[in-house]
Every structure is written in structure tokens, then in C-alpha cells.
Short mmCIF file of C-alpha atoms and ligand atoms in Angstrom, two decimals:
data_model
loop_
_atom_site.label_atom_id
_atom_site.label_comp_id
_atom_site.label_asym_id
_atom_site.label_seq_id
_atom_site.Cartn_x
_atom_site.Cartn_y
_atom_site.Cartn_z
CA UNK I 1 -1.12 -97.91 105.90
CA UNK I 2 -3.46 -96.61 108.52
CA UNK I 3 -2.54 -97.84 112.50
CA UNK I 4 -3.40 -100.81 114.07
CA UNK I 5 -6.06 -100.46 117.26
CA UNK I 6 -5.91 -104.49 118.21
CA UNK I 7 -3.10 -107.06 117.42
CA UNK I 8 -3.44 -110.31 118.92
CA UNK I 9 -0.03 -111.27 118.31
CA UNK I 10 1.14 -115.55 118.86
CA UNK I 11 -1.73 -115.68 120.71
CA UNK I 12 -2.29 -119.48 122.62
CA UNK I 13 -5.08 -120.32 125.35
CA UNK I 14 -4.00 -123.52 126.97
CA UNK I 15 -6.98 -123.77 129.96
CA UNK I 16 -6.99 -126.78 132.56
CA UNK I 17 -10.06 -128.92 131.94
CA UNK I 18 -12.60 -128.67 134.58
CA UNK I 19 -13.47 -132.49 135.28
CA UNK I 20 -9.84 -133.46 135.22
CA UNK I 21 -6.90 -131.36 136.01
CA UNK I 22 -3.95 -132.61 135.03
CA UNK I 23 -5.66 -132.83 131.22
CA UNK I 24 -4.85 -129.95 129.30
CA UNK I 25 -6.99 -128.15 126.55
CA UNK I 26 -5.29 -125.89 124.09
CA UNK I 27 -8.28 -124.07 122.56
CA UNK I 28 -5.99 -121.18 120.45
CA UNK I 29 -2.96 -121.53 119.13
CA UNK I 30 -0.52 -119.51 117.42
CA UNK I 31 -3.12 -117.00 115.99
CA UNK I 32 -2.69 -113.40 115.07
CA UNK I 33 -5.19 -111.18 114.49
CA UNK I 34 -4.90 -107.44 113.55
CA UNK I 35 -7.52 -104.41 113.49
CA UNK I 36 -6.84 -100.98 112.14
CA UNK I 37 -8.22 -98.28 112.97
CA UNK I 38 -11.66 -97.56 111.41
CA UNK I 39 -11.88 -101.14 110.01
CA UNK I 40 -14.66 -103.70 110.55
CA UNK I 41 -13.40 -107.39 111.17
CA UNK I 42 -15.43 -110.22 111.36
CA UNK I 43 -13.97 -113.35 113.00
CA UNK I 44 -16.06 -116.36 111.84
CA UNK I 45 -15.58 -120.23 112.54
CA UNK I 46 -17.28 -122.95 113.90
CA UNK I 47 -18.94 -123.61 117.46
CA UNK I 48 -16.35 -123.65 120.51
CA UNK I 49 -13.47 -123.34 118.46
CA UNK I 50 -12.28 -120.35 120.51
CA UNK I 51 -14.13 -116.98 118.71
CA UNK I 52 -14.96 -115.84 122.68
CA UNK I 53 -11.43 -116.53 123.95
CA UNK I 54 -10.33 -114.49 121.35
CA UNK I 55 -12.12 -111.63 122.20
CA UNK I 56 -11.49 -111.61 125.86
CA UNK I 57 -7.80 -112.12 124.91
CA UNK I 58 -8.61 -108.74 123.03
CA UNK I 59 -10.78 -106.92 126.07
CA UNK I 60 -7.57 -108.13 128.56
CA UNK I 61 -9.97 -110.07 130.76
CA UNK I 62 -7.80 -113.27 129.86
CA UNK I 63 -4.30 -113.54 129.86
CA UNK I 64 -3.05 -115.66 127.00
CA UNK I 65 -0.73 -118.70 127.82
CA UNK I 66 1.77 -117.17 125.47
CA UNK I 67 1.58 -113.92 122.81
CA UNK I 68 0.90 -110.41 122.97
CA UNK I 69 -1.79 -108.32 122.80
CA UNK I 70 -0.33 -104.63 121.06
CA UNK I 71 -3.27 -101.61 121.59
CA UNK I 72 -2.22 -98.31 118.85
CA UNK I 73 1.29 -99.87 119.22
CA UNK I 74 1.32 -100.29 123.25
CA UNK I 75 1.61 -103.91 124.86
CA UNK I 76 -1.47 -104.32 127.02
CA UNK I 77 -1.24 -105.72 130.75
CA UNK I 78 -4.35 -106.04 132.48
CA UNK I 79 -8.20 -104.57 131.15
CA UNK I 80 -8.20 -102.90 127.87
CA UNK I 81 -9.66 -99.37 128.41
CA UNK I 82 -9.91 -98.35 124.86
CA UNK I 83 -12.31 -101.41 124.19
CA UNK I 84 -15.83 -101.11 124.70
CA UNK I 85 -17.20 -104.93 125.01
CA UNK I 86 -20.86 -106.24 124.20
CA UNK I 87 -21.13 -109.75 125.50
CA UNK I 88 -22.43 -113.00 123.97
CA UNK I 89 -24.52 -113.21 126.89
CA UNK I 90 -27.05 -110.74 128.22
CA UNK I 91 -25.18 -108.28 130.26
CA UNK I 92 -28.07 -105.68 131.85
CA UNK I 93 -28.01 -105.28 135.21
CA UNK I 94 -31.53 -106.52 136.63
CA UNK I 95 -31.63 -103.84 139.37
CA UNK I 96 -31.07 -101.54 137.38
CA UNK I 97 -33.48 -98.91 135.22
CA UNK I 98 -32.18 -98.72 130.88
CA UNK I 99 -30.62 -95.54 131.91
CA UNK I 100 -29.41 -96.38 134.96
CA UNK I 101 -27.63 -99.02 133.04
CA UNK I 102 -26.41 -96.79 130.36
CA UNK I 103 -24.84 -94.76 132.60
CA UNK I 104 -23.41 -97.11 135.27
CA UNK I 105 -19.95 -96.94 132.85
CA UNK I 106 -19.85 -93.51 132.85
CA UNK I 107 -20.30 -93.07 136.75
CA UNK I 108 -17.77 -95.25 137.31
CA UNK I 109 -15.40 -92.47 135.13
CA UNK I 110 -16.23 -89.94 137.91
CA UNK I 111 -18.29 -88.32 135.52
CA UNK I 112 -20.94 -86.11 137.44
CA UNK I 113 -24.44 -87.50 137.57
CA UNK I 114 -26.80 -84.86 135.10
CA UNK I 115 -24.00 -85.03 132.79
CA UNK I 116 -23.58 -88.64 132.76
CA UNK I 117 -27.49 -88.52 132.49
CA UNK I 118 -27.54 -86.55 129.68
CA UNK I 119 -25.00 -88.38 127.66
CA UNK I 120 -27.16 -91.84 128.27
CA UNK I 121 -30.56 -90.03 127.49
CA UNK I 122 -28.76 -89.14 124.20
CA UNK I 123 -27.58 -92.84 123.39
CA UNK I 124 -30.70 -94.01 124.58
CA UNK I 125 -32.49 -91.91 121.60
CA UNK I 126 -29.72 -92.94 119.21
CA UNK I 127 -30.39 -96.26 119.39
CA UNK I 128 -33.97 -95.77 119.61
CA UNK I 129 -35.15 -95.93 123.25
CA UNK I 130 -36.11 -92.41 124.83
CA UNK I 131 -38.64 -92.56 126.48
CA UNK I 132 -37.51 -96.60 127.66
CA UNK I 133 -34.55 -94.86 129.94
CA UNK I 134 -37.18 -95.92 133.13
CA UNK I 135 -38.24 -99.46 132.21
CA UNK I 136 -35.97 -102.28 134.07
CA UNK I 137 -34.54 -105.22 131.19
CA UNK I 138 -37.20 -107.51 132.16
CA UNK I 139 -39.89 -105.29 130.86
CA UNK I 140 -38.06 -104.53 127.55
CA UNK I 141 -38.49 -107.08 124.72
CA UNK I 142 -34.76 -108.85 123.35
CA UNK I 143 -34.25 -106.75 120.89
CA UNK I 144 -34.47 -103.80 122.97
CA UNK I 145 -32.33 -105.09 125.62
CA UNK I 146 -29.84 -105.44 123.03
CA UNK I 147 -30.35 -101.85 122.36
CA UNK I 148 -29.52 -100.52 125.53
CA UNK I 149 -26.52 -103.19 125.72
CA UNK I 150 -25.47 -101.05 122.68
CA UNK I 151 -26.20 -97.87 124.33
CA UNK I 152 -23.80 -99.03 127.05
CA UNK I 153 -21.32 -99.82 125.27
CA UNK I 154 -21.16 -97.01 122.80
CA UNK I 155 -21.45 -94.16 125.68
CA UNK I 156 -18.18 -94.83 126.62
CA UNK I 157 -17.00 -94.19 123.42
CA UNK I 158 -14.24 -96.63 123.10
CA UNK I 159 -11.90 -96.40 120.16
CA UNK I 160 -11.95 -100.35 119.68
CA UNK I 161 -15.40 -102.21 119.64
CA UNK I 162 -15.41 -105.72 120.65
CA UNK I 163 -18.89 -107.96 119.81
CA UNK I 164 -19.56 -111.50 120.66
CA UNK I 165 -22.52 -112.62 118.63
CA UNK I 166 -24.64 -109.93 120.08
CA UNK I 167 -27.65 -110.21 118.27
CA UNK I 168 -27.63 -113.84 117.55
CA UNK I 169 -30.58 -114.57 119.95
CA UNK I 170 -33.07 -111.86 117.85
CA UNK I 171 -35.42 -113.04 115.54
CA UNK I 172 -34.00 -112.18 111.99
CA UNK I 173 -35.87 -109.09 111.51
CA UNK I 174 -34.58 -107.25 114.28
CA UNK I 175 -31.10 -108.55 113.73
CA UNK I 176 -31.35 -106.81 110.22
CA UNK I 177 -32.00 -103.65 111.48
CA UNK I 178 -29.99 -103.78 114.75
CA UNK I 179 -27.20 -104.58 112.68
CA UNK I 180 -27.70 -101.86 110.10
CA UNK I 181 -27.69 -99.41 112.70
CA UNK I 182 -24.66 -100.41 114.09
CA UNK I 183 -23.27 -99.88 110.44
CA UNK I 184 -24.61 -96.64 111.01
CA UNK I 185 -23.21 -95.63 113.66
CA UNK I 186 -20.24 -97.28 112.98
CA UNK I 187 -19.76 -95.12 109.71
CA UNK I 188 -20.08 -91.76 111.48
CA UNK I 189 -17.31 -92.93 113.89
CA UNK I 190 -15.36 -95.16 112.47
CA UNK I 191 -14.40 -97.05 115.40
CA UNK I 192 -12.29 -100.23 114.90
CA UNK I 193 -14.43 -103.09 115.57
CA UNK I 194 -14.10 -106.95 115.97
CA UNK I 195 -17.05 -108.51 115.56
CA UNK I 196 -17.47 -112.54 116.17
CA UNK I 197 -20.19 -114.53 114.97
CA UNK I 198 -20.74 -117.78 113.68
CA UNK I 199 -23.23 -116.33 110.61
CA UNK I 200 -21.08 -115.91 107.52
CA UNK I 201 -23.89 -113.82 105.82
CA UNK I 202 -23.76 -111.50 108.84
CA UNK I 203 -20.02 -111.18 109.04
CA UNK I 204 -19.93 -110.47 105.60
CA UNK I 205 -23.13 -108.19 104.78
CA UNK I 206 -20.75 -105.83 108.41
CA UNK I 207 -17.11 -106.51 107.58
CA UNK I 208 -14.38 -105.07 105.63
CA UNK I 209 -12.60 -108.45 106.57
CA UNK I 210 -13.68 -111.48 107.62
CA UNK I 211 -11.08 -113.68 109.34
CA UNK I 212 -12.19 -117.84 109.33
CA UNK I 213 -10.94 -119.76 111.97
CA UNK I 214 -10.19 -124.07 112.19
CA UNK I 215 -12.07 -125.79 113.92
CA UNK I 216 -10.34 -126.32 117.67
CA UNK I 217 -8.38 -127.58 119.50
CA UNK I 218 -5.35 -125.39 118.30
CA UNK I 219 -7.99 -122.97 116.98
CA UNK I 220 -5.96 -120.60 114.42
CA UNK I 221 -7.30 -118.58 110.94
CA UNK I 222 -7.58 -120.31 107.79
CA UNK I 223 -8.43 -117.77 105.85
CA UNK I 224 -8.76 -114.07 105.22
CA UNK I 225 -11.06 -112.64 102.63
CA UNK I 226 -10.95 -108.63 102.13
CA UNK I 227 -14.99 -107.53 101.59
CA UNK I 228 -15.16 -105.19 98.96
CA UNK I 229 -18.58 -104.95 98.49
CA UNK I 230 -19.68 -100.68 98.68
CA UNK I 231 -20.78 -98.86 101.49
CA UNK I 232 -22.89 -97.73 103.04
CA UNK I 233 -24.67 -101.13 102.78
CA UNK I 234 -28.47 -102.27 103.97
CA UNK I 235 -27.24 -105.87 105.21
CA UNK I 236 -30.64 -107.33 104.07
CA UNK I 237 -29.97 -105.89 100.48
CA UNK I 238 -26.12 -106.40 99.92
CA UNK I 239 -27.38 -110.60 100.05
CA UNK I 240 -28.55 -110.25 96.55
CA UNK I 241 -25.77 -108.88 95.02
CA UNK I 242 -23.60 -111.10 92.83
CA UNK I 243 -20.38 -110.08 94.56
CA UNK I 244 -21.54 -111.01 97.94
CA UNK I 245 -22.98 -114.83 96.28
CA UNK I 246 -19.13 -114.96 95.09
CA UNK I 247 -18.24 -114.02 98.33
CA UNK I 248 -19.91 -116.21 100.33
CA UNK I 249 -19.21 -119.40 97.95
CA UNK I 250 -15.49 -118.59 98.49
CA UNK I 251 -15.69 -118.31 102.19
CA UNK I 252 -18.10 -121.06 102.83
CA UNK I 253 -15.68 -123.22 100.76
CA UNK I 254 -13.12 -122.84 103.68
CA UNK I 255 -15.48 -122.62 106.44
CA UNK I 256 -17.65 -125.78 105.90
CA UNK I 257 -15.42 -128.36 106.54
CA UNK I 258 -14.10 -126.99 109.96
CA UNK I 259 -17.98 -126.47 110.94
CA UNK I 260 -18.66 -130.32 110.09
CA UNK I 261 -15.66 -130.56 112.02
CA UNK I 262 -16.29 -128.63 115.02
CA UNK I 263 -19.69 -130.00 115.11
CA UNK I 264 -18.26 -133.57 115.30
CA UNK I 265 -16.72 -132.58 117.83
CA UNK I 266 -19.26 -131.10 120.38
CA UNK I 267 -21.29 -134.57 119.72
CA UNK I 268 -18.24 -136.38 121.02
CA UNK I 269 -17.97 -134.11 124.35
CA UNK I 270 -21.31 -134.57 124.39
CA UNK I 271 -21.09 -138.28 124.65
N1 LIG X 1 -12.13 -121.00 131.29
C1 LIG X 1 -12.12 -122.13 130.56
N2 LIG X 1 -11.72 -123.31 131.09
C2 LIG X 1 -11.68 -124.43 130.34
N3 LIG X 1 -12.03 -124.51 129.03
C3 LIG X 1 -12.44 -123.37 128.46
C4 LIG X 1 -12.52 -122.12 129.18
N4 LIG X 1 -12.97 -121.16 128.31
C5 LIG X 1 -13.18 -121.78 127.14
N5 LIG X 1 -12.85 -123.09 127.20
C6 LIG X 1 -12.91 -124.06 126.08
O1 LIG X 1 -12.25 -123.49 124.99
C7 LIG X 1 -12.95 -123.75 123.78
C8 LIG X 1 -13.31 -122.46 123.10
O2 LIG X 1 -14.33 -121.79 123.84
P1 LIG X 1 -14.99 -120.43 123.33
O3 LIG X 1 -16.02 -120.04 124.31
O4 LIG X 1 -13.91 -119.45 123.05
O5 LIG X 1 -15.66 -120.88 121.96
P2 LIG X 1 -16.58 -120.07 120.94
O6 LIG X 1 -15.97 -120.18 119.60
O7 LIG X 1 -16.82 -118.70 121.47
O8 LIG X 1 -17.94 -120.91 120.98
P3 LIG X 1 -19.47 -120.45 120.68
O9 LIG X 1 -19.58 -120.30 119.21
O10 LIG X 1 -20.27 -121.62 121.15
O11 LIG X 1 -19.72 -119.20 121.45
C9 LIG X 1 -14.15 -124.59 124.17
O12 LIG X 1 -13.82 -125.93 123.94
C10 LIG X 1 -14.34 -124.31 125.63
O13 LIG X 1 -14.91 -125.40 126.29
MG1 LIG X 2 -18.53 -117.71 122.09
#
């Protein structure tokens, strides 16, 4: 059995609740979660059950309440420098030009400027932007922002991948293809990635796994389903083949309930 990158281990998040203190929220409880190597893991479940905490559990930028977070076999304290992290959330850098943002990561390395340059110019084109390395985010469209958040990412080239819905805000087209090329370039590196969404078709059309989670509080997986549809796949294709239907009837199966669930649920915050 090939090595594990990420194991989220016993992992709880118990936070304090903002409007009142002494209440106590315990989003994730008791999960564990491993990656190996190479493999693609998608981490699906329903709205604010925890999919985010997860990941920043993974990246180190949250200490759990209790577990342990293992990286190729070493307990991690503090940031996890072998993850690369694309945010749920736009991450560019305003100020900054798509290169300059590209290359902020590798600056802060110590690597020299023209090479650090030259390794961003070369992501830039990979993902499909030379000749964009000058504009500023606000003058690229979404999708292309997301692009360069790839870019940014990637340059480092971190043996673990972490991705929090990161193309949920494109328009379905451009998801499609931003998420075939990250198959892409996924299959000529064969990083270990965890990838969260909440769109089963997407974590399945990506994944060699796909890990469903409850429905929080005490957020924990449900279910595990291996993906064993071929590769390389073209994620708008792969839909209409009969083992990805099966699939998906299998997973939904487990998934629905906790999403009527968790959607309950943010109606009654909401009230
Ligand atoms: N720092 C925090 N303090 C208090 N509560 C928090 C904190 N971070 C997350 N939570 C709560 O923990 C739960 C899980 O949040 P999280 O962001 O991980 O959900 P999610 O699955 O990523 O949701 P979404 O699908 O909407 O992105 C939510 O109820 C959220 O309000
Ligand atoms: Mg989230």
C-alpha cells in the first residue's frame, strides 16, 4: 500500500460561539480522514457541516480540540508546508499584478526574483494566462482569477493539494474545463489532493474517493465510496456513463438525508 500524505486522525473542532460564550459548538467530531500519495479525495456533505474546518485542520491553520494531524508519517505542529491551499474564498491580492501574485509564494522562499519570475510566467501559460501576468484581479474575469489562484498554488509545488470549493462560484462551463485541467495537471504530477465541495457530480467526475460527511454538529463520514470509473476522464463526459449514474444513486442515497438535514438546520440559525 502506497504512503499516506494527510491523516486527520480523531479529529474534533469544539469552537466557542460568537454571540454567547459560555455555549459551546462542536462542529467535527471523531473523524479520520486519510490521503495517499497520488490519490484524489473528495470530501462531500452538506452546508456548514464542517468540510472547511476540515481542511484547515489539514493546512495546520487550526488546531483541533483533540486528534492528530500525521504528514508522510510525521505529526504536524503549526502550518503545513507540504500543502499548497486554494481557498473557498477569493484569495488574490488586489495590489497586486497576476504575476506578481503568482510569485509572491515563491519570494517569500528566498527564491531570487527572474527566477521566481520565470517559474510564474511558466504557470501562468500552464493554466492559460501568458500574456495576463500584468493585469491586476479586478480586470480578469472569475474564471480567470481562479486561474491564477491555481497558478499560485501549484508554483509552489506542494506534495499535498488542499481545495475548498474553488470553482463553485464559475458558471458551469468554465467549471468543466477548469476542473479538467486540474485533472490534467493533476495526472502528470500526481500530487495527493483533498478536494471539498458540496457537488457530488463534481467530486465524483475528480475523485478516486469520495468521503460523505453527516450533517453537523458532531460532523463525522458516513460513507466512503472508492471511484472506479477510468482515467483520464473529461468530467463533462464521465456523467453519461452508466457506472457514474450507479455511482451517484449510491452516494446520493447516503448524502440526501444529511443535506435535508443540514439544510434544516441553517433555517433554524437563521431564525
Ligand atoms: N471560528 C469559528 N468559530 C465559531 N464557529 C465556527 C468557526 N468556524 C466554523 N464554525 C462553525 O462550524 C460549522 C462548520 O463550518 P465550516 O465552515 O467548516 O462548514 P462548511 O462545511 O465548510 O460549510 P460551507 O459548505 O457553507 O462552506 C459551522 O456551523 C460554523 O458556523
Ligand atoms: Mg466551507
Amino acid at each position: 500500500m502506497s504512503e499516506h500524505a494527510l491523516e486527520l486522525l480523531s479529529i474534533s473542532c469544539t469552537f466557542l460561539s460568537k454571540d454567547d460564550p459560555g455555549q459551546r459548538y462542536t462542529a467535527v467530531a471523531d473523524t479520520t480522514l486519510r490521503v495517499r500519495a497520488g490519490e484524489f479525495v473528495s470530501v462531500v456533505g452538506p452546508t456548514g457541516c464542517g468540510k472547511s474546518t476540515l481542511l484547515n485542520v489539514g493546512a495546520g491553520l487550526l488546531q483541533p480540540s483533540s486528534g492528530t494531524v500525521k504528514v508522510f508519517g510525521q505529526t504536524l505542529s503549526g502550518i503545513n508546508s507540504r500543502a499548497g491551499y486554494m481557498f473557498q474564498t477569493e484569495a488574490l491580492m488586489p495590489w497586486r499584478s497576476a504575476i506578481d501574485n503568482v510569485m509572491v509564494g515563491l519570494q517569500y522562499r528566498g527564491v531570487p526574483e527572474a527566477q521566481a519570475r520565470e517559474q510564474a510566467e511558466a504557470w501562468l501559460s500552464r493554466v492559460g494566462l501568458s500574456g495576463f501576468g500584468d493585469r491586476y484581479p479586478h480586470q480578469l474575469s472569475g474564471g480567470m482569477r481562479k486561474r491564477v489562484a491555481l497558478a499560485q498554488t501549484l508554483v509552489l509545488d506542494p506534495d499535498i493539494i488542499l481545495m475548498d470549493e474553488p470553482f463553485s462560484a464559475l458558471d458551469i462551463q468554465t467549471r468543466q474545463l477548469m476542473e479538467n485541467e486540474v485533472l490534467e495537471l493533476w495526472s502528470a504530477k500526481k500530487k495527493a489532493v483533498l478536494f471539498i465541495t458540496h457537488d457530488l457530480d463534481e467530486a465524483i467526475a475528480m475523485s478516486d474517493r469520495v468521503v460523505v460527511l453527516s450533517a453537523g454538529p458532531a460532523t463525522h463520514p458516513i460513507g466512503e465510496f472508492a471511484i472506479d470509473l477510468p482515467r483520464p476522464r473529461d468530467v463533462a463526459e464521465v456523467r453519461t456513463q452508466p457506472r457514474f449514474v450507479e455511482l451517484h444513486t449510491q452516494i446520493w442515497e447516503v448524502l440526501r438525508d444529511e443535506v435535508l438535514k443540514g439544510y434544516a438546520q441553517q433555517l433554524r440559525k437563521a431564525a
